[in-house]
């Protein structure tokens, strides 16, 4: 249901022509895009900054502005990226930090020389 001023939120009187393109595209004024509770179609909802949609309040943790589903995906990608960086990603458990922890003093020294030569050679 679109209301008098074109916004999704009931009783919002913000002028659409003054809004940023993002807010016009998603039919939510800047104030209501950040509000913790709004009324949309008679239901208490919140705007999800990840989905760019309104969801029922039960889909959010506490005062967060992203729904649990999208946050779970975001956190999973972050964990995967972190594991890749720490040597538990595509190259296997023997790479990165894991390799360094298991390397002998000679292996570490040879590695340092190769890296030094690469950057200073």
Short mmCIF file of N, CA and C in Angstrom, two decimals:
data_model
loop_
_atom_site.label_atom_id
_atom_site.label_comp_id
_atom_site.label_asym_id
_atom_site.label_seq_id
_atom_site.Cartn_x
_atom_site.Cartn_y
_atom_site.Cartn_z
N UNK A 1 0.84 -1.18 0.00
CA UNK A 1 0.00 0.00 0.00
C UNK A 1 0.89 1.25 0.00
N UNK A 2 0.70 2.12 -0.95
CA UNK A 2 1.44 3.38 -1.00
C UNK A 2 0.57 4.46 -0.37
N UNK A 3 1.17 5.28 0.44
CA UNK A 3 0.42 6.29 1.16
C UNK A 3 0.50 7.64 0.46
N UNK A 4 -0.15 8.63 1.02
CA UNK A 4 -0.32 9.94 0.42
C UNK A 4 0.97 10.49 -0.18
N UNK A 5 2.08 10.37 0.49
CA UNK A 5 3.32 10.97 0.02
C UNK A 5 4.20 9.98 -0.75
N UNK A 6 3.75 8.75 -0.94
CA UNK A 6 4.49 7.77 -1.72
C UNK A 6 5.39 6.87 -0.90
N UNK A 7 5.45 7.08 0.41
CA UNK A 7 6.31 6.27 1.27
C UNK A 7 5.60 5.00 1.72
N UNK A 8 6.37 4.00 2.11
CA UNK A 8 5.82 2.75 2.65
C UNK A 8 5.28 2.95 4.07
N UNK A 9 5.95 3.79 4.85
CA UNK A 9 5.60 3.97 6.25
C UNK A 9 4.34 4.80 6.38
N UNK A 10 3.43 4.31 7.20
CA UNK A 10 2.17 5.01 7.43
C UNK A 10 2.42 6.37 8.06
N UNK A 11 1.69 7.36 7.61
CA UNK A 11 1.71 8.71 8.15
C UNK A 11 3.04 9.44 7.98
N UNK A 12 3.92 8.98 7.09
CA UNK A 12 5.16 9.70 6.83
C UNK A 12 4.83 10.86 5.90
N UNK A 13 5.24 12.05 6.31
CA UNK A 13 4.92 13.25 5.52
C UNK A 13 6.16 13.88 4.89
N UNK A 14 7.28 13.17 4.90
CA UNK A 14 8.50 13.70 4.28
C UNK A 14 8.26 13.89 2.78
N UNK A 15 8.85 14.93 2.22
CA UNK A 15 8.67 15.22 0.81
C UNK A 15 9.64 14.37 -0.02
N UNK A 16 9.10 13.54 -0.91
CA UNK A 16 9.92 12.63 -1.72
C UNK A 16 10.92 13.38 -2.61
N UNK A 17 10.54 14.55 -3.09
CA UNK A 17 11.44 15.25 -4.02
C UNK A 17 12.71 15.73 -3.34
N UNK A 18 12.71 15.81 -2.00
CA UNK A 18 13.91 16.21 -1.26
C UNK A 18 14.77 15.02 -0.85
N UNK A 19 14.27 13.81 -1.09
CA UNK A 19 14.96 12.60 -0.63
C UNK A 19 16.09 12.19 -1.57
N UNK A 20 17.04 11.47 -1.03
CA UNK A 20 18.14 10.91 -1.83
C UNK A 20 17.58 9.82 -2.73
N UNK A 21 18.23 9.56 -3.86
CA UNK A 21 17.74 8.53 -4.80
C UNK A 21 17.51 7.17 -4.14
N UNK A 22 18.40 6.76 -3.23
CA UNK A 22 18.24 5.46 -2.55
C UNK A 22 16.91 5.41 -1.81
N UNK A 23 16.60 6.48 -1.07
CA UNK A 23 15.37 6.51 -0.28
C UNK A 23 14.14 6.56 -1.17
N UNK A 24 14.21 7.30 -2.27
CA UNK A 24 13.07 7.32 -3.20
C UNK A 24 12.86 5.94 -3.82
N UNK A 25 13.97 5.29 -4.23
CA UNK A 25 13.88 3.97 -4.87
C UNK A 25 13.21 2.94 -3.95
N UNK A 26 13.52 3.02 -2.64
CA UNK A 26 12.97 2.03 -1.70
C UNK A 26 11.75 2.56 -0.94
N UNK A 27 11.33 3.76 -1.30
CA UNK A 27 10.13 4.38 -0.74
C UNK A 27 10.14 4.44 0.79
N UNK A 28 11.31 4.85 1.32
CA UNK A 28 11.45 5.04 2.77
C UNK A 28 12.28 6.30 3.00
N UNK A 29 11.78 7.22 3.81
CA UNK A 29 12.54 8.44 4.08
C UNK A 29 13.74 8.08 4.97
N UNK A 30 14.70 8.98 5.01
CA UNK A 30 15.92 8.71 5.77
C UNK A 30 15.62 8.46 7.25
N UNK A 31 14.73 9.25 7.82
CA UNK A 31 14.38 9.09 9.24
C UNK A 31 13.83 7.69 9.51
N UNK A 32 12.87 7.25 8.70
CA UNK A 32 12.25 5.94 8.94
C UNK A 32 13.16 4.77 8.54
N UNK A 33 14.14 5.02 7.67
CA UNK A 33 15.08 3.94 7.32
C UNK A 33 15.97 3.59 8.51
N UNK A 34 16.07 4.50 9.47
CA UNK A 34 16.92 4.28 10.65
C UNK A 34 16.11 4.09 11.93
N UNK A 35 14.79 4.19 11.83
CA UNK A 35 13.95 4.06 13.02
C UNK A 35 13.88 2.61 13.49
N UNK A 36 13.78 2.43 14.81
CA UNK A 36 13.74 1.07 15.35
C UNK A 36 12.37 0.41 15.15
N UNK A 37 11.30 1.21 15.09
CA UNK A 37 9.96 0.66 14.86
C UNK A 37 9.17 1.63 13.99
N UNK A 38 8.54 1.10 12.94
CA UNK A 38 7.65 1.89 12.09
C UNK A 38 6.40 1.06 11.81
N UNK A 39 5.35 1.72 11.36
CA UNK A 39 4.13 1.01 10.97
C UNK A 39 4.06 0.94 9.45
N UNK A 40 4.02 -0.29 8.94
CA UNK A 40 3.87 -0.53 7.51
C UNK A 40 2.72 -1.52 7.36
N UNK A 41 1.69 -1.12 6.64
CA UNK A 41 0.50 -1.96 6.45
C UNK A 41 -0.06 -2.41 7.79
N UNK A 42 -0.03 -1.52 8.78
CA UNK A 42 -0.59 -1.81 10.09
C UNK A 42 0.27 -2.72 10.97
N UNK A 43 1.46 -3.06 10.51
CA UNK A 43 2.33 -3.96 11.27
C UNK A 43 3.59 -3.23 11.72
N UNK A 44 4.05 -3.57 12.93
CA UNK A 44 5.29 -2.98 13.46
C UNK A 44 6.48 -3.64 12.78
N UNK A 45 7.28 -2.82 12.09
CA UNK A 45 8.39 -3.35 11.31
C UNK A 45 9.63 -2.48 11.45
N UNK A 46 10.71 -2.93 10.83
CA UNK A 46 11.97 -2.18 10.79
C UNK A 46 12.55 -2.36 9.39
N UNK A 47 13.23 -1.32 8.91
CA UNK A 47 13.87 -1.38 7.59
C UNK A 47 15.22 -2.07 7.73
N UNK A 48 15.46 -3.09 6.92
CA UNK A 48 16.72 -3.83 6.94
C UNK A 48 17.69 -3.15 5.98
N UNK A 49 18.84 -2.72 6.48
CA UNK A 49 19.80 -2.02 5.63
C UNK A 49 20.50 -2.96 4.66
N UNK A 50 20.45 -4.27 4.89
CA UNK A 50 21.05 -5.22 3.97
C UNK A 50 20.08 -5.59 2.85
N UNK A 51 18.83 -5.86 3.20
CA UNK A 51 17.83 -6.28 2.22
C UNK A 51 17.16 -5.10 1.53
N UNK A 52 17.24 -3.92 2.14
CA UNK A 52 16.51 -2.73 1.68
C UNK A 52 15.01 -2.99 1.63
N UNK A 53 14.52 -3.70 2.65
CA UNK A 53 13.10 -4.02 2.78
C UNK A 53 12.69 -3.93 4.25
N UNK A 54 11.39 -3.82 4.45
CA UNK A 54 10.86 -3.86 5.81
C UNK A 54 10.61 -5.30 6.21
N UNK A 55 10.93 -5.61 7.47
CA UNK A 55 10.69 -6.94 8.03
C UNK A 55 9.98 -6.77 9.37
N UNK A 56 9.32 -7.83 9.80
CA UNK A 56 8.75 -7.89 11.14
C UNK A 56 9.87 -7.74 12.16
N UNK A 57 9.57 -7.12 13.29
CA UNK A 57 10.59 -6.89 14.32
C UNK A 57 11.23 -8.18 14.82
N UNK A 58 10.49 -9.28 14.76
CA UNK A 58 11.02 -10.56 15.25
C UNK A 58 12.20 -11.06 14.43
N UNK A 59 12.43 -10.49 13.25
CA UNK A 59 13.54 -10.92 12.39
C UNK A 59 14.86 -10.21 12.71
N UNK A 60 14.83 -9.34 13.71
CA UNK A 60 16.02 -8.57 14.09
C UNK A 60 16.46 -8.94 15.50
N UNK A 61 17.76 -8.87 15.75
CA UNK A 61 18.30 -9.01 17.10
C UNK A 61 18.41 -7.62 17.70
N UNK A 62 17.79 -7.45 18.85
CA UNK A 62 17.87 -6.21 19.62
C UNK A 62 17.67 -4.99 18.74
N UNK A 63 18.63 -4.07 18.74
CA UNK A 63 18.48 -2.81 17.99
C UNK A 63 19.19 -2.85 16.64
N UNK A 64 19.60 -4.01 16.19
CA UNK A 64 20.33 -4.11 14.92
C UNK A 64 19.46 -3.66 13.75
N UNK A 65 20.11 -3.15 12.71
CA UNK A 65 19.38 -2.67 11.53
C UNK A 65 19.43 -3.65 10.37
N UNK A 66 20.05 -4.81 10.58
CA UNK A 66 20.08 -5.87 9.56
C UNK A 66 19.39 -7.10 10.13
N UNK A 67 18.59 -7.76 9.32
CA UNK A 67 17.87 -8.95 9.79
C UNK A 67 18.84 -10.09 10.06
N UNK A 68 18.42 -11.03 10.90
CA UNK A 68 19.27 -12.16 11.27
C UNK A 68 19.73 -12.96 10.06
N UNK A 69 18.84 -13.18 9.09
CA UNK A 69 19.19 -13.98 7.91
C UNK A 69 20.36 -13.36 7.16
N UNK A 70 20.30 -12.06 6.92
CA UNK A 70 21.37 -11.38 6.20
C UNK A 70 22.64 -11.28 7.04
N UNK A 71 22.49 -11.06 8.35
CA UNK A 71 23.67 -11.02 9.21
C UNK A 71 24.38 -12.36 9.25
N UNK A 72 23.60 -13.45 9.24
CA UNK A 72 24.20 -14.79 9.24
C UNK A 72 25.04 -14.99 7.99
N UNK A 73 24.53 -14.58 6.84
CA UNK A 73 25.28 -14.70 5.59
C UNK A 73 26.53 -13.84 5.62
N UNK A 74 26.40 -12.63 6.15
CA UNK A 74 27.54 -11.71 6.25
C UNK A 74 28.62 -12.31 7.16
N UNK A 75 28.21 -12.83 8.32
CA UNK A 75 29.17 -13.40 9.26
C UNK A 75 29.83 -14.65 8.69
N UNK A 76 29.08 -15.45 7.94
CA UNK A 76 29.65 -16.65 7.32
C UNK A 76 30.74 -16.26 6.30
N UNK A 77 30.46 -15.24 5.50
CA UNK A 77 31.46 -14.78 4.53
C UNK A 77 32.69 -14.23 5.24
N UNK A 78 32.47 -13.53 6.35
CA UNK A 78 33.59 -12.99 7.11
C UNK A 78 34.44 -14.11 7.71
N UNK A 79 33.78 -15.14 8.26
CA UNK A 79 34.52 -16.27 8.82
C UNK A 79 35.31 -16.98 7.74
N UNK A 80 34.70 -17.17 6.58
CA UNK A 80 35.39 -17.85 5.49
C UNK A 80 36.62 -17.05 5.06
N UNK A 81 36.46 -15.75 4.92
CA UNK A 81 37.57 -14.88 4.54
C UNK A 81 38.67 -14.93 5.59
N UNK A 82 38.30 -14.91 6.86
CA UNK A 82 39.26 -14.96 7.95
C UNK A 82 40.00 -16.29 7.95
N UNK A 83 39.30 -17.39 7.70
CA UNK A 83 39.93 -18.71 7.64
C UNK A 83 40.92 -18.78 6.49
N UNK A 84 40.57 -18.21 5.34
CA UNK A 84 41.49 -18.19 4.20
C UNK A 84 42.76 -17.45 4.58
N UNK A 85 42.61 -16.33 5.25
CA UNK A 85 43.76 -15.52 5.63
C UNK A 85 44.66 -16.27 6.62
N UNK A 86 44.04 -17.02 7.53
CA UNK A 86 44.80 -17.71 8.57
C UNK A 86 45.22 -19.12 8.19
N UNK A 87 45.10 -19.45 6.92
CA UNK A 87 45.65 -20.71 6.46
C UNK A 87 44.73 -21.89 6.56
N UNK A 88 43.43 -21.68 6.66
CA UNK A 88 42.51 -22.80 6.75
C UNK A 88 41.53 -22.81 5.58
N UNK A 89 41.85 -22.08 4.53
CA UNK A 89 40.94 -21.95 3.40
C UNK A 89 41.27 -22.90 2.28
N UNK A 90 41.25 -22.38 1.06
CA UNK A 90 41.38 -23.20 -0.14
C UNK A 90 42.70 -23.96 -0.21
N UNK A 91 43.76 -23.42 0.35
CA UNK A 91 45.06 -24.07 0.25
C UNK A 91 45.22 -25.21 1.25
N UNK A 92 44.27 -25.37 2.14
CA UNK A 92 44.32 -26.46 3.10
C UNK A 92 44.92 -26.04 4.43
N UNK A 93 44.87 -26.96 5.38
CA UNK A 93 45.31 -26.65 6.74
C UNK A 93 46.81 -26.49 6.85
N UNK A 94 47.58 -26.90 5.85
CA UNK A 94 49.03 -26.79 5.92
C UNK A 94 49.58 -25.47 5.42
N UNK A 95 48.72 -24.51 5.15
CA UNK A 95 49.18 -23.24 4.60
C UNK A 95 49.12 -22.15 5.66
N UNK A 96 49.65 -20.99 5.34
CA UNK A 96 49.53 -19.81 6.18
C UNK A 96 50.07 -19.99 7.59
N UNK A 97 49.30 -19.59 8.57
CA UNK A 97 49.71 -19.64 9.97
C UNK A 97 50.02 -21.07 10.39
N UNK A 98 49.22 -22.02 9.93
CA UNK A 98 49.46 -23.42 10.30
C UNK A 98 50.85 -23.86 9.84
N UNK A 99 51.25 -23.49 8.64
CA UNK A 99 52.58 -23.85 8.15
C UNK A 99 53.65 -23.23 9.04
N UNK A 100 53.50 -21.95 9.33
CA UNK A 100 54.50 -21.23 10.12
C UNK A 100 54.67 -21.87 11.49
N UNK A 101 53.55 -22.24 12.12
CA UNK A 101 53.62 -22.85 13.45
C UNK A 101 54.37 -24.18 13.41
N UNK A 102 54.22 -24.93 12.33
CA UNK A 102 54.85 -26.24 12.24
C UNK A 102 56.23 -26.23 11.60
N UNK A 103 56.68 -25.08 11.13
CA UNK A 103 57.96 -25.01 10.41
C UNK A 103 59.14 -25.05 11.37
N UNK A 104 60.23 -25.66 10.92
CA UNK A 104 61.46 -25.69 11.72
C UNK A 104 62.15 -24.33 11.61
N UNK A 105 63.14 -24.12 12.44
CA UNK A 105 63.91 -22.87 12.39
C UNK A 105 64.54 -22.65 11.03
N UNK A 106 65.07 -23.72 10.41
CA UNK A 106 65.70 -23.60 9.08
C UNK A 106 64.66 -23.22 8.03
N UNK A 107 63.48 -23.83 8.10
CA UNK A 107 62.42 -23.52 7.12
C UNK A 107 61.98 -22.06 7.26
N UNK A 108 61.85 -21.60 8.49
CA UNK A 108 61.44 -20.21 8.72
C UNK A 108 62.51 -19.25 8.19
N UNK A 109 63.77 -19.56 8.45
CA UNK A 109 64.86 -18.69 7.98
C UNK A 109 64.90 -18.65 6.46
N UNK A 110 64.74 -19.79 5.80
CA UNK A 110 64.72 -19.84 4.33
C UNK A 110 63.56 -19.01 3.80
N UNK A 111 62.42 -19.10 4.45
CA UNK A 111 61.25 -18.32 4.04
C UNK A 111 61.54 -16.82 4.18
N UNK A 112 62.12 -16.43 5.31
CA UNK A 112 62.45 -15.01 5.54
C UNK A 112 63.38 -14.49 4.45
N UNK A 113 64.39 -15.30 4.07
CA UNK A 113 65.33 -14.88 3.02
C UNK A 113 64.62 -14.71 1.69
N UNK A 114 63.72 -15.63 1.35
CA UNK A 114 62.97 -15.51 0.09
C UNK A 114 62.12 -14.25 0.08
N UNK A 115 61.43 -14.00 1.18
CA UNK A 115 60.57 -12.81 1.26
C UNK A 115 61.42 -11.56 1.21
N UNK A 116 62.52 -11.52 1.96
CA UNK A 116 63.41 -10.35 1.96
C UNK A 116 63.93 -10.08 0.55
N UNK A 117 64.35 -11.14 -0.14
CA UNK A 117 64.85 -10.99 -1.50
C UNK A 117 63.79 -10.49 -2.46
N UNK A 118 62.56 -10.93 -2.25
CA UNK A 118 61.46 -10.50 -3.11
C UNK A 118 61.22 -9.01 -2.97
N UNK A 119 61.22 -8.51 -1.74
CA UNK A 119 60.91 -7.10 -1.50
C UNK A 119 62.13 -6.19 -1.64
N UNK A 120 63.32 -6.74 -1.45
CA UNK A 120 64.52 -5.88 -1.43
C UNK A 120 65.54 -6.28 -2.49
N UNK A 121 65.19 -7.20 -3.37
CA UNK A 121 66.14 -7.72 -4.35
C UNK A 121 66.12 -6.97 -5.59
#
